[in-house]
Structures are given as structure tokens and as C-alpha cells.
Short mmCIF file of C-alpha atoms and ligand atoms in Angstrom, two decimals:
data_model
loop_
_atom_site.label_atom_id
_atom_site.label_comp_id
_atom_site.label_asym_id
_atom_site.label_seq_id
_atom_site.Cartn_x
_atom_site.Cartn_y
_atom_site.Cartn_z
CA UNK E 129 61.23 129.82 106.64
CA UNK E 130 63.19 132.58 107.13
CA UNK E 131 66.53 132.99 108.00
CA UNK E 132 67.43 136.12 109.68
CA UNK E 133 70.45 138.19 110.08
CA UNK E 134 72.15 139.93 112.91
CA UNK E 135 70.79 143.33 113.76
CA UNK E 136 72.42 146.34 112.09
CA UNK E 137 73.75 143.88 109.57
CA UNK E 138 74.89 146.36 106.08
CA UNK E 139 73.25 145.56 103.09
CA UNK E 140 75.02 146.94 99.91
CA UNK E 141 76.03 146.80 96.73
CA UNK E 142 79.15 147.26 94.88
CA UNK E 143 80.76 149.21 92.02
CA UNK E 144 84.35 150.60 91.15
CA UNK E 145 85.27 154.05 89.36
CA UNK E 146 86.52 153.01 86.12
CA UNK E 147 83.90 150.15 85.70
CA UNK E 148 81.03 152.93 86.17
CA UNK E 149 82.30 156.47 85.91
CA UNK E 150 83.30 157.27 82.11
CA UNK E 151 83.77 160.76 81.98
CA UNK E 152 87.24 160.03 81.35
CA UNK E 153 88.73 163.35 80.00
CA UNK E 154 86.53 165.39 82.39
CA UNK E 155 87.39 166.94 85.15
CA UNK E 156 90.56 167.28 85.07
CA UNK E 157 90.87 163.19 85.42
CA UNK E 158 94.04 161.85 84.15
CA UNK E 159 94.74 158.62 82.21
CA UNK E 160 95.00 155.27 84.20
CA UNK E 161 96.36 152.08 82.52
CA UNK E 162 93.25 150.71 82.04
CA UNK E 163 92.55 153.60 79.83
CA UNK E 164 95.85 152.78 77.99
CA UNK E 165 94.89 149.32 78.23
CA UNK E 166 91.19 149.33 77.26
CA UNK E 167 92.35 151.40 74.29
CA UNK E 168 94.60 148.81 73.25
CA UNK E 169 93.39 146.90 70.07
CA UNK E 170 92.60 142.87 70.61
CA UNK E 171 92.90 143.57 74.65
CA UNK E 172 89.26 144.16 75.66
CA UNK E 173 86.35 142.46 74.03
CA UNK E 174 84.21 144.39 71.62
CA UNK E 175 86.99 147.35 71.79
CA UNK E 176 84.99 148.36 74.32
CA UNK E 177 86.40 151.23 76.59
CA UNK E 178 85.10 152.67 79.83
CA UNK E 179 85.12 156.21 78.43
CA UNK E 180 81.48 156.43 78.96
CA UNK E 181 80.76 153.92 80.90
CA UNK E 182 77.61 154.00 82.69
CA UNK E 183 77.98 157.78 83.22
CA UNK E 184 77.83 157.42 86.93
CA UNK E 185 80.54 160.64 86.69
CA UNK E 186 76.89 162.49 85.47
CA UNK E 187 74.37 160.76 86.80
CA UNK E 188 75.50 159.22 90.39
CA UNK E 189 72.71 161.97 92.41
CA UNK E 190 70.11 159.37 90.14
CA UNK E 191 71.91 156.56 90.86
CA UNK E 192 71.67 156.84 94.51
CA UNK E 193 68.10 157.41 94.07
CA UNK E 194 68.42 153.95 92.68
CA UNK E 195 70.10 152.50 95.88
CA UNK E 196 67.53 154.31 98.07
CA UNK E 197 65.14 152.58 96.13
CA UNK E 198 66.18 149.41 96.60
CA UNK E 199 66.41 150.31 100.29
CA UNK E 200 70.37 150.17 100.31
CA UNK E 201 72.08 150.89 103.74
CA UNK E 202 75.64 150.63 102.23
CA UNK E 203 77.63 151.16 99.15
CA UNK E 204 80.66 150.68 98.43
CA UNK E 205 82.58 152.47 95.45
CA UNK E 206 85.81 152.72 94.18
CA UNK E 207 88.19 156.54 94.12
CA UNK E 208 89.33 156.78 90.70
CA UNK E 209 93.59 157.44 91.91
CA UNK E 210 94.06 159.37 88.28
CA UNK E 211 90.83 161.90 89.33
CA UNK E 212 92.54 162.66 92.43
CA UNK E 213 96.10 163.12 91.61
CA UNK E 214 96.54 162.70 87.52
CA UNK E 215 100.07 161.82 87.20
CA UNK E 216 99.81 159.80 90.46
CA UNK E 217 102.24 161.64 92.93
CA UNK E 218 102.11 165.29 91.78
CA UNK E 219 99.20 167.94 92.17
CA UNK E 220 96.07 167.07 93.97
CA UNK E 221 93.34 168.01 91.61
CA UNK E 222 90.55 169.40 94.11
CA UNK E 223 87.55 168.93 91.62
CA UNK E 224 88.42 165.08 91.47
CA UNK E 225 88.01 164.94 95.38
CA UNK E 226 85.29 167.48 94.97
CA UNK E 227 82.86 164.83 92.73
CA UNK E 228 83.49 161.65 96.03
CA UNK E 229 82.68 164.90 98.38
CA UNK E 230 78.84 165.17 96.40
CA UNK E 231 78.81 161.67 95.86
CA UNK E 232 79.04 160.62 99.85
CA UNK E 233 77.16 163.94 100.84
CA UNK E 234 74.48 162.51 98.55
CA UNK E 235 74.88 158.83 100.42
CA UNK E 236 74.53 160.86 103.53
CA UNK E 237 70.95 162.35 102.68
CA UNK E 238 70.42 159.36 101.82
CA UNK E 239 71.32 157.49 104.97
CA UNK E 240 73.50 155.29 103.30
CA UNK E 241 76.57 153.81 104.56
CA UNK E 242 79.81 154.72 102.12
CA UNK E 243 82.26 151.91 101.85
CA UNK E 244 85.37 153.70 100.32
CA UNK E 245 87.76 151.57 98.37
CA UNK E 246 90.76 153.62 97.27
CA UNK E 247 92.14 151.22 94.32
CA UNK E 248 89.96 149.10 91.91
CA UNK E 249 93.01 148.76 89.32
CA UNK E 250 93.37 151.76 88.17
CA UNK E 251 96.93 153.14 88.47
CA UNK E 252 97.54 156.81 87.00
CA UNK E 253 99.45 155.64 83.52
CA UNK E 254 102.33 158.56 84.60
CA UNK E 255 103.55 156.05 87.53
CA UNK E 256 103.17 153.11 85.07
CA UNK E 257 105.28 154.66 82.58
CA UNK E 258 108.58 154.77 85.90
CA UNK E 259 107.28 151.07 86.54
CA UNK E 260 103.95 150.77 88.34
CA UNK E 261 103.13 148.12 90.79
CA UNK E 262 106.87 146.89 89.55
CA UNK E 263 108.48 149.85 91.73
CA UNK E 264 108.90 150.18 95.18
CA UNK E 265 107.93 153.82 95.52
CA UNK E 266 104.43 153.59 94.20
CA UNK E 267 103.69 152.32 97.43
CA UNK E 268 104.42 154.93 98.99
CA UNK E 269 103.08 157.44 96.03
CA UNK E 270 99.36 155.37 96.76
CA UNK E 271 99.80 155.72 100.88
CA UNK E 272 99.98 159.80 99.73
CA UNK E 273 97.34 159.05 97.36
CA UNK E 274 95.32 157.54 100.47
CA UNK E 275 96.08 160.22 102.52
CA UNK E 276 94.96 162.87 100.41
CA UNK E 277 91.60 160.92 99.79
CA UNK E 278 91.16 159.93 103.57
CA UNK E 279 91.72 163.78 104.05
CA UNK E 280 89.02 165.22 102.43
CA UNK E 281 86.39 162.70 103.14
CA UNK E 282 87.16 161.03 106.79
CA UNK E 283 84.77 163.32 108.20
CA UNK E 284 81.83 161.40 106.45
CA UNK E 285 83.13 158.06 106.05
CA UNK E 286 83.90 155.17 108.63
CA UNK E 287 84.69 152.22 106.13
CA UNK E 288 87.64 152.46 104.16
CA UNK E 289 89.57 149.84 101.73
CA UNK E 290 92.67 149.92 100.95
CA UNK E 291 93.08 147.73 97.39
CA UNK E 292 90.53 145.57 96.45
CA UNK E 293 91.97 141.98 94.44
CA UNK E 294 95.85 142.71 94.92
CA UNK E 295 95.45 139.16 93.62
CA UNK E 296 94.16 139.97 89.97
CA UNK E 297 96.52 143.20 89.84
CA UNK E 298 99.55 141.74 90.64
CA UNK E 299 98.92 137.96 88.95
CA UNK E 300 96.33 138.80 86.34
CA UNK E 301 97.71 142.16 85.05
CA UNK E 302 101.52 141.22 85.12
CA UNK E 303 101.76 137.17 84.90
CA UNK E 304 98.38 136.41 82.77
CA UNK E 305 98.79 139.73 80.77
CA UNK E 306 94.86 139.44 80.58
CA UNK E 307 94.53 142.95 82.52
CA UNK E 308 96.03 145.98 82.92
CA UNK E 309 99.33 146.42 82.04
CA UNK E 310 99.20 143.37 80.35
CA UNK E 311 102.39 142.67 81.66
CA UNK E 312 103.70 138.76 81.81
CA UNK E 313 106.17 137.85 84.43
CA UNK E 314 106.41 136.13 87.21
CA UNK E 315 109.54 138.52 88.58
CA UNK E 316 106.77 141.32 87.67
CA UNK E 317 103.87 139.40 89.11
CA UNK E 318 105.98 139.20 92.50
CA UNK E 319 107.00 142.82 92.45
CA UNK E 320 104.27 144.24 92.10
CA UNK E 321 102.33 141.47 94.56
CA UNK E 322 104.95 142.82 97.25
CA UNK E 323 104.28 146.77 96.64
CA UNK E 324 100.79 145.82 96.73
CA UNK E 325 100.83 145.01 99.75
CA UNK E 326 103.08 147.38 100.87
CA UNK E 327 101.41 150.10 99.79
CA UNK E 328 98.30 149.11 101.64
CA UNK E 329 100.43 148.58 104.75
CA UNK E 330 101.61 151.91 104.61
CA UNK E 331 97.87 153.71 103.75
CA UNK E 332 97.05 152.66 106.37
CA UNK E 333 99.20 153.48 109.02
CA UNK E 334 99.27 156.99 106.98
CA UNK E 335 95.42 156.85 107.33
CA UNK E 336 95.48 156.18 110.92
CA UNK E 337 97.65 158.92 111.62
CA UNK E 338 94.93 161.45 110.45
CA UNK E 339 92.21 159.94 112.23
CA UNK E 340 92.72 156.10 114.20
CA UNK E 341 88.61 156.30 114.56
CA UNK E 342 88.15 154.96 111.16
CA UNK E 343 87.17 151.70 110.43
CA UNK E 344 90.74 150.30 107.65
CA UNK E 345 90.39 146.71 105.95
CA UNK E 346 91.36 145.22 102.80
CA UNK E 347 89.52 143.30 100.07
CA UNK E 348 90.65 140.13 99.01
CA UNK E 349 89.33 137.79 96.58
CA UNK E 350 89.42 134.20 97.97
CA UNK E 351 88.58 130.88 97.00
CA UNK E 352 89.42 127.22 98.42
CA UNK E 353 90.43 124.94 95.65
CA UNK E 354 89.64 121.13 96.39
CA UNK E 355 91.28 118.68 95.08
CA UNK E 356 88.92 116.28 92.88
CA UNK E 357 91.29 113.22 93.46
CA UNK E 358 93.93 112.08 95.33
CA UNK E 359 96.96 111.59 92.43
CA UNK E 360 100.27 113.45 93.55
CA UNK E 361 99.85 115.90 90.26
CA UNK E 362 96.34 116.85 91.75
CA UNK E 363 97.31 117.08 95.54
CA UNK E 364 100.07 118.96 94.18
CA UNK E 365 98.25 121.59 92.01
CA UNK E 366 95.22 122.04 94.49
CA UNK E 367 98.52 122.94 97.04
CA UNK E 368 99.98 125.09 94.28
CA UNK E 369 96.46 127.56 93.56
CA UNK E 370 95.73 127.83 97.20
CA UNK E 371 99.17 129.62 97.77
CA UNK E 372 99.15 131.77 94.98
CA UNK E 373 95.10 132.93 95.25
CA UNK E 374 94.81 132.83 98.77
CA UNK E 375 98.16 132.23 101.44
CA UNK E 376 100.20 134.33 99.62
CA UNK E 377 97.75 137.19 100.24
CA UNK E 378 96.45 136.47 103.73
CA UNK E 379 99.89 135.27 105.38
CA UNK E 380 101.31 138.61 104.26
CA UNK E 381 98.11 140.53 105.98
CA UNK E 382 96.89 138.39 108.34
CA UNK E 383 100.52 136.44 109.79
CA UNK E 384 103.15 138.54 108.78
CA UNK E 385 104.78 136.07 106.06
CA UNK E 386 104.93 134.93 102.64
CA UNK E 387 104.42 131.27 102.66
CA UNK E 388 107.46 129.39 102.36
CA UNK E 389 106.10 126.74 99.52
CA UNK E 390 105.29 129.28 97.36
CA UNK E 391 109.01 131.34 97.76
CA UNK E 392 110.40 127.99 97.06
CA UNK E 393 107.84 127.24 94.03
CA UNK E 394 108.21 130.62 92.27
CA UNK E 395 112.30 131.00 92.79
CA UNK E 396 114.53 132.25 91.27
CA UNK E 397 111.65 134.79 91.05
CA UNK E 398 110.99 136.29 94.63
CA UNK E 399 109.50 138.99 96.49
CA UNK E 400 111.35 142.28 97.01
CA UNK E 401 111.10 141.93 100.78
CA UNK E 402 113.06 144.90 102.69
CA UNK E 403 113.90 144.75 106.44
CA UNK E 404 110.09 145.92 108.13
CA UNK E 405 107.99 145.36 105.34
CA UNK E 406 106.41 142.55 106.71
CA UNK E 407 105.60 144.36 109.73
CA UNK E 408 104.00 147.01 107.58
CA UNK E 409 101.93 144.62 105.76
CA UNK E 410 100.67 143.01 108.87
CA UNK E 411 99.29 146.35 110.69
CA UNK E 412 95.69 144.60 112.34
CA UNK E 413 92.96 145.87 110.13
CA UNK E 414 89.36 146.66 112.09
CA UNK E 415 87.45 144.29 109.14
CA UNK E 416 88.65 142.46 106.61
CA UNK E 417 86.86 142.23 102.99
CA UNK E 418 86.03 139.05 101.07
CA UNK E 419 84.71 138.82 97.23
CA UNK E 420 83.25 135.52 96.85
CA UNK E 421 82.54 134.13 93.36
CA UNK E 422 83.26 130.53 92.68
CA UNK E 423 85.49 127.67 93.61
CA UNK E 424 87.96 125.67 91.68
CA UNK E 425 87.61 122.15 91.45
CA UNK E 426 91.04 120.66 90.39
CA UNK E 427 91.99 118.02 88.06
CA UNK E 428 94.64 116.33 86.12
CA UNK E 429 95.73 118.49 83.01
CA UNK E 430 93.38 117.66 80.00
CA UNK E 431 90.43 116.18 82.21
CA UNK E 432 89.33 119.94 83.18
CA UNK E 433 87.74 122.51 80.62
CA UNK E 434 89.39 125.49 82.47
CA UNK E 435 93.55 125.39 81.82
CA UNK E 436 94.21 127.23 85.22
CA UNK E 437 97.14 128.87 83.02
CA UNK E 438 96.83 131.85 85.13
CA UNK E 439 98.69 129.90 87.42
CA UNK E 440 102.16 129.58 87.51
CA UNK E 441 103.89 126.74 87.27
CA UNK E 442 100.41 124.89 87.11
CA UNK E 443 100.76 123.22 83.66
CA UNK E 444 100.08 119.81 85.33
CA UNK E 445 96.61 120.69 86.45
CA UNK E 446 92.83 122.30 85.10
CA UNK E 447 89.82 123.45 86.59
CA UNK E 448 86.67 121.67 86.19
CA UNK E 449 82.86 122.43 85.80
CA UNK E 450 81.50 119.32 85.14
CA UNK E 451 78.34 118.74 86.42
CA UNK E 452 77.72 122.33 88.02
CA UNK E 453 75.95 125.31 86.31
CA UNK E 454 77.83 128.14 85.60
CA UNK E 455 77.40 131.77 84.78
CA UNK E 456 77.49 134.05 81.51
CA UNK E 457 81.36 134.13 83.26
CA UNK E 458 81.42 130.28 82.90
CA UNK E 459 82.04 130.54 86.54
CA UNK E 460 80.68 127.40 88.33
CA UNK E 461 77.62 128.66 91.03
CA UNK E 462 79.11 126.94 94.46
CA UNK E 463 77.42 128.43 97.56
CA UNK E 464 79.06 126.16 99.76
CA UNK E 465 82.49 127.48 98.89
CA UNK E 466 81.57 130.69 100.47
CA UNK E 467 81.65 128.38 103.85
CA UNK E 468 84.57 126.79 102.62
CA UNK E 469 86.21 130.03 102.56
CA UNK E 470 85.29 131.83 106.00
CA UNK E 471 85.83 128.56 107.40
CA UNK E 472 89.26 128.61 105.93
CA UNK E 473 89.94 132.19 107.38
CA UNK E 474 88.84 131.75 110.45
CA UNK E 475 90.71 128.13 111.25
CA UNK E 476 94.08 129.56 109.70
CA UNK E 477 94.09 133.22 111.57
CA UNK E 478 92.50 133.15 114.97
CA UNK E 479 92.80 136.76 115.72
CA UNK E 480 90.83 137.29 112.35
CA UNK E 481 89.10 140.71 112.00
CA UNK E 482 85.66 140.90 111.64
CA UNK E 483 84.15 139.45 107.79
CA UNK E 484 82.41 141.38 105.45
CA UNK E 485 81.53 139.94 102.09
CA UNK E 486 82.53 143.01 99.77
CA UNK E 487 81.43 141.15 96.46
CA UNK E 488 79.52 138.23 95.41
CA UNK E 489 77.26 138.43 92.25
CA UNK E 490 76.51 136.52 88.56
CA UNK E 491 76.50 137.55 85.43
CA UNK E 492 73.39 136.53 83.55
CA UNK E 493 71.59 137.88 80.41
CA UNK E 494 67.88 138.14 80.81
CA UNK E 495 65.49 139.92 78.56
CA UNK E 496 63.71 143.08 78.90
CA UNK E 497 59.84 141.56 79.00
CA UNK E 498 56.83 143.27 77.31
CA UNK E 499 55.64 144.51 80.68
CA UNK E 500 59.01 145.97 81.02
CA UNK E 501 60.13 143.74 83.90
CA UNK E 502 63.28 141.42 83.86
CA UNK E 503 63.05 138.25 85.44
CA UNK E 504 66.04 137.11 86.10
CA UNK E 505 65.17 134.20 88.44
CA UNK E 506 69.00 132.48 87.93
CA UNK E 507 70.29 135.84 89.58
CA UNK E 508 67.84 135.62 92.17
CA UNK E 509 68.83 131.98 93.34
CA UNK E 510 72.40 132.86 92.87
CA UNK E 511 71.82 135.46 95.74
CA UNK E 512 69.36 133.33 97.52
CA UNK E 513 71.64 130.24 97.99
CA UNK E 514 74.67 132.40 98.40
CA UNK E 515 72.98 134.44 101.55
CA UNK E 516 72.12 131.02 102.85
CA UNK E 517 75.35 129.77 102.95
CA UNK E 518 76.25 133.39 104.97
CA UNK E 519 73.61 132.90 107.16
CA UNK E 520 75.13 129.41 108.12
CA UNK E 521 78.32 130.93 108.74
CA UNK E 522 76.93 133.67 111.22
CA UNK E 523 74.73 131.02 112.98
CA UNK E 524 77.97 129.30 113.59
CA UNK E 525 79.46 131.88 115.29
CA UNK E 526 81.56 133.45 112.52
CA UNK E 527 81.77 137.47 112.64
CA UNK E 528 80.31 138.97 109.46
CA UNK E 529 79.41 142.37 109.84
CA UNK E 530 78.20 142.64 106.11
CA UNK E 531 77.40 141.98 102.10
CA UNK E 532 77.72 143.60 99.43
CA UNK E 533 76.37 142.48 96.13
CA UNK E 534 78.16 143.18 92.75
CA UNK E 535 77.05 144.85 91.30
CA UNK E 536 74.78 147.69 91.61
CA UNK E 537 74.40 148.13 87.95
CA UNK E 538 75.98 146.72 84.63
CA UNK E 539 79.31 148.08 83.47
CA UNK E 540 82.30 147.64 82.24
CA UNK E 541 83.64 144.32 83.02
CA UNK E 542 87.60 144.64 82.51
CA UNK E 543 88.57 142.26 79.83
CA UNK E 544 85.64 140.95 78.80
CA UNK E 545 84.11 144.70 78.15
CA UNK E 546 80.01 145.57 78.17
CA UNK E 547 79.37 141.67 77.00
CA UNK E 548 78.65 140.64 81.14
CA UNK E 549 76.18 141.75 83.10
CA UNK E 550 76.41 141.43 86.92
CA UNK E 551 73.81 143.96 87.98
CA UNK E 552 70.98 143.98 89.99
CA UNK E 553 69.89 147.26 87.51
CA UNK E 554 69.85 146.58 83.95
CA UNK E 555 71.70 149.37 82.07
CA UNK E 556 71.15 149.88 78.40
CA UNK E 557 74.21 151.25 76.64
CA UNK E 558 72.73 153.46 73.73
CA UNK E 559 70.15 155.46 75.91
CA UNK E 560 72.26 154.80 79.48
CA UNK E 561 68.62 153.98 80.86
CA UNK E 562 68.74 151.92 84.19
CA UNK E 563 65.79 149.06 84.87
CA UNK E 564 65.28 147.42 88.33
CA UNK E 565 65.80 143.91 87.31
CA UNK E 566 63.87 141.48 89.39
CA UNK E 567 66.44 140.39 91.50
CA UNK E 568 66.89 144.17 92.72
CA UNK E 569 63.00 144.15 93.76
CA UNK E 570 64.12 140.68 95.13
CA UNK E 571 67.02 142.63 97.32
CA UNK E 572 64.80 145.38 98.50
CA UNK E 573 62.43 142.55 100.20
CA UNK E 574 65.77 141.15 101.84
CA UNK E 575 66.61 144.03 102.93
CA UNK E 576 63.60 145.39 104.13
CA UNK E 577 63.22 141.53 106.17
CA UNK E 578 66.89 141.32 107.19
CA UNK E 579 66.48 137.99 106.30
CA UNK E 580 65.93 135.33 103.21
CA UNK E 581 63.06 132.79 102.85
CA UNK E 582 65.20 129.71 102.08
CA UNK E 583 65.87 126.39 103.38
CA UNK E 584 69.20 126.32 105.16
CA UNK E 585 72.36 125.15 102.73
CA UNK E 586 72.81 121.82 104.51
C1 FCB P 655 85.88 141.06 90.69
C2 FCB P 655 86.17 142.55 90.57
C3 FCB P 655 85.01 143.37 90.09
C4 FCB P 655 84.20 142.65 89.04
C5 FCB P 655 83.85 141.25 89.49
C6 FCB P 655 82.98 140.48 88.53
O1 FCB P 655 87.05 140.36 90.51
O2 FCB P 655 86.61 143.07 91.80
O3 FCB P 655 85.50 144.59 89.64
O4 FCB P 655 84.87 142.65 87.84
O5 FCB P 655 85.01 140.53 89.74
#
């Protein structure tokens, strides 16, 4: 059976600049903290850097070969801030902007949709070094930033992003210390959550200014805990995750508030709100971005093999996998929390944008076979029961305009270095050759059908 998808649905895949790029010292680029970071002994896995990368900087004209092979109508990539504008709020360096201008002019020949996201994570070091995320003005330095990028290329592209994962930013890179700047506070986890989202409140607006026509939206990273039992500590930490991962990101965007359990949970920490902000923060967006990758199922402390310690102020409760698979990631595979999670939007903010799912992918190892293929079937079912859940969704009337998979290719995956592989091409390191694994040849007939053979989720 197969289960089709609305006409003119996009069908993409996903990347980011530092994940893919390397060329790090080239064109006039500037360092970013995850240079700084990556280059950090014991913080990345391996050492491993993304100096080189997958040398998408060199080789993206191929690479879009690659997409147009697959039959791609979309693509959404990351604009590396410290290419643009090195130290972050100074002078715009015109061969940064002048590499996105081939890149998109390339999509363009090649009939493909760009998807512009203008930060993956990686902050110019020079605005780290007065603070970062921690400082109110580097919102505004990134709405510049924004404007600057939205300058050169508006003409071409429709879609643009303002952050993707303010979540992992602001909680994993200043609370968790396990990214970029490594930072661990919860007074710096709030900051910088606040000029987040501040900063893409006012990118946009600068954005719109320039040109309303285009299409602004966000990328969040969402997932619905549920609660595993019914004891006070679980109820309690199930409440605790949602509001950190989820409410305190979309009541911000989507309602114009910070949720009032988590103010009172994280105090005396709190979030540098200033008369407007909120106002700011809530501008309507024309689509709104979702990366979908698991669900947490929560337990007492002790009975879960994942500590959730991440979490604030969550010592009471863990994660389990029990009985699921997981990924390479050790991320449990749960399709129907991509329901869970539209479901979720859609019931908590009415007047919702339109959905698209900006990331959803796996990260399995499969071997390169004699014949040269690599079947990696787990990948492909991934995908498969993922879509189905979308298709689910759509059939029940919920508004989602797109999906993008991550990723396009292997690369650098933050912490954890070269030693995942999400992509849909297989990229060895030592010769930077790129193989169609079989789940890309697997995309292309998707694609090509605008549907999926699959039995329905439920
Ligand atoms: C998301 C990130 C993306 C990639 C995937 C696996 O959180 O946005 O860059 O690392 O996870």
C-alpha cells in the first residue's frame, strides 16, 4: 500500500556549516567556539575537529550533484556566522557570503529548494570571548548578522531559519558543558536561552524589513516525555523535562511567555526578561521547524539507563530504553512520538504555523559490501516508520508542508566527533569519497512516488 503525500510536499535533506564545511582557515572564515571547543583536549571524541570536515567548503558543486541524484527538491544548510562576519559584529567578509551565493545558485540549476538556517551553533569565538549567548547584545550582533545574510541571498531564497536547537545551545553548551562553550550554569543556561530567543525575535523582524515576502520560522527540537508510572517523583520529573525541552521554547515563540513552573523551578536563576522582549520573541513565524529524534520515557532515578543529568534539577528521575531498539546514538527508535509531538503542538497553540519536519534521521554503521553497495536496511525502516507516522499526522488534518532528513551525508557529529554516522551518503574520511547508501536509493524512490509503501503506524 502506499501512502501518499500532499502535492508539492518538499523532500530534503539536512546539513549544517561546521558539521560539513572544514575549510576552516580559508576564506577569510574566522574562528567559532566550536573551533575553540573541538580543539579542546578530552571535549570531542577521537580529538576529532571539523577542520576538514567533509570538505563540502570544496566540493559542495559535487555534492549537489549528489542531491540531484537522489532527486532532492529541498535542502536545507546551515551559514557558517564566523564566514560571514569573523569577529561576529565587525566587517562583513564578502567572499564568505560569496561561497552561500554559488552554493544556492548551484541549488537553483538544480531546481532545488534552499532552506537557509542562519545558526547551527556556531558563534564567532570574538563575541564569546565579551560573553556569547550570556550577553544581551549578541542578539542584536546575530539580527545584523541575519540581515547581512538575508541581504545578499533573499533574492534566491524563500525559506529561512532563524536558530536551529536554541535548546542544545543554551542547555547543552552552558548547563551540560557537553557542547560548545562548555559552559555549566544554570544562570548561564537561562541567559543565553533568553538572548536566544531574542535574537531570533529580532532577525526576524530585521529580516522582514528587507523583504516581508520571505517565508521566517524557527527550528526547534521537541520531544514529549511520558511518564512510565504514576509515583509523584515520576509525574514530577516527566513535568520537569517537558518544560525545559519543549514549553520553555514554544511558550516564548508560540504564546508570548516563559512558563511559570519552570521560573519557579529554576529560581533564584531566571531569565533576563526586559520590558518588550516577549513581544519580540513572539513575532508569528510563516512555518515553524521540528527535529524529531526520539522520546524519553521517564522513570524513577536508578531504574533508567539514561541519568537525564542534562536536566536540571532532575536528579530524582532517568530515561529508559528498555525494551526498544536504539541507534549507534543509543537513542530509542519511537515513530509514534513524532505524533506525540505535532499532536502536542497543535493542541497547545491553535494559531500554530504551518509544520515542517527539519530533521529526523539514525545513526547506524553498515559496511561497505563487495559489490560496493551499503545496505543499511535499519536506516531504511527508521525512515520508513518515521514517514508513516507523518503521513498519519497529515491525514489527520495537521499542516506539514515538509521533511527533511539528517543528514545528507556523514560528518561531524558535535561531541561525539566522526564516530556517528547519520547519512543517507556514506563518506569515507581518508579519501573524502561519498557512496549512496541504500537508504539514499531508498529516498530517491520516495521521492520520486511522493509516497511510502508501508502499512499505516496504527
Ligand atoms: C541535532 C542537530 C544536528 C545533528 C543531529 C543528530 O540535534 O541539530 O546538527 O547533530 O542532532
Amino acid at each position: 500500500m502506499t501512502l501518499r503525500f500532499p502535492e508539492g510536499f518538499l523532500w530534503g535533506a539536512a546539513t549544517s556549516a561546521y558539521q560539513i564545511e572544514g575549510g576552516a582557515d580559508e576564506g577569510g572564515r574566522g574562528p567559532s567556539i566550536w573551533d575553540t571547543f573541538s580543539h579542546t583536549p578530552g571535549r570531542v571524541i577521537g580529538g576529532d575537529t571539523g577542520d576538514v570536515a567533509t570538505d563540502h567548503y570544496h566540493r559542495y558543486r559535487a555534492d549537489v550533484g549528489l542531491m540531484e541524484s537522489i532527486g532532492l527538491n529541498a535542502y536545507r544548510f546551515s551559514v557558517s556566522w564566523p564566514r560571514v562576519i569573523p569577529d561576529g559584529d565587525g566587517a562583513v567578509n564578502q567572499r564568505g557570503l560569496d561561497f552561500y551565493r554559488r552554493l544556492v545558485d548551484a541549488l537553483g540549476e538544480a531546481d532545488i529548494e534552499p532552506l537557509v538556517t542562519l545558526y547551527h551553533w556556531d558563534l564567532p569565538q570574538a563575541l564569546q570571548d565579551r560573553g556569547g549567548w550570556m550577553r544581551r547584545q549578541t542578539a542584536f550582533d546575530f539580527a545584523r548578522y541575519a540581515e547581512v545574510v538575508f541581504g545578499a541571498l533573499h533574492d534566491r531564497v524563500t525559506l529561512w531559519s532563524t536558530l536551529n536547537e536554541p535548546y542544545v545551545a543554551a542547555h547543552l553548551g552552558h548547563y551540560a558543558g557537553w557542547h560548545a562553550p562548555g559552559t555549566t550554569d544554570v544562570q548561564a543556561m537561562m541567559s543565553a536561552q533568553h538572548h536566544l530567543l531574542l535574537g531570533h525575535g529580532a532577525a526576524v523582524a530585521a529580516m522582514r524589513a528587507i523583504d516581508p515576502a520571505r517565508r521566517q520560522g524557527i527550528v526547534l527540537n521537541l520531544e514529549i516525555p511520558v511518564a512510565t508510572g504514576d509515583s509523584p517523583a515520576v509525574l514530577d520529573g516527566t513535568r520537569r523535562v517537558e518544560g525545559l525541552l519543549d514549553r520553555s521554547f514554544t511558550d516564548p515563540v508560540l504564546a508570548g511567555r516563559y512558563p511559570s513552573d519552570v521560573i519557579a523551578d529554576l529560581a533564584p536563576a531566571r531569565f533576563p526578561v526586559e520590558p518588550g522582549d516577549l513581544e519580540v520573541i513572539s513575532t508569528p513565524l510563516d512555518w515553524f521547524g521540528v527535529n524529531y529524534y526520539r522520546q524519553w520515557f521517564i522513570t524513577e532515578a536508578g531504574m533508567g539507563d539514561l541519568p537525564l543529568s542534562e536536566f536540571p534539577g532532575c536528579g530524582h528521575v532517568s530515561a529508559t530504553t528498555a525494551g526498544q531498539e536504539t541507534t549507534d546514538m543509543g537513542w530509542p527508535i519511537t515513530p509514534q512520538g513524532l505524533i506525540d509531538v505535532l499532536t502536542w503542538l497543535v493542541d497547545r497553540y491553535p494559531g500554530h504555523p504551518p509544520f515542517m519536519i527539519t530533521e529526523n534521521g539514525c545513526a547506524f554503521d553498515d559496511p561497505v559490501a563487495e559489490d560496493g553497495t551499503i545496505d543499511d536496511r535499519r536506516r531504511i525502516d527508521y525512515l520508513r516508520r518515521h514517514l508513516a507516522g507523518l503521513h498519519q499526522v497529515i491525514e489527520d488534518g495537521i499542516d506539514v508542508r515538509g521533511y527533511f532528513a539528517w543528514s545528507l551525508l556523514d560528518n561531524f557529529e558535535w561531541a561525539s566527533g566522526y564516530s556517528k554516522r547519520f547519512g543517507l551518503i556514506q563518506v569515507d574520511y581518508d579519501t573524502q569519497a561519498r557512496t549512496l547508501r541504500n537508504s539514499a536509493r531508498w529516498y530517491a524512490g520516495v521521492i520520486a512516488a511522493n509516497g511510502i509503501d508501508a502499512p499505516p503506524l496504527r
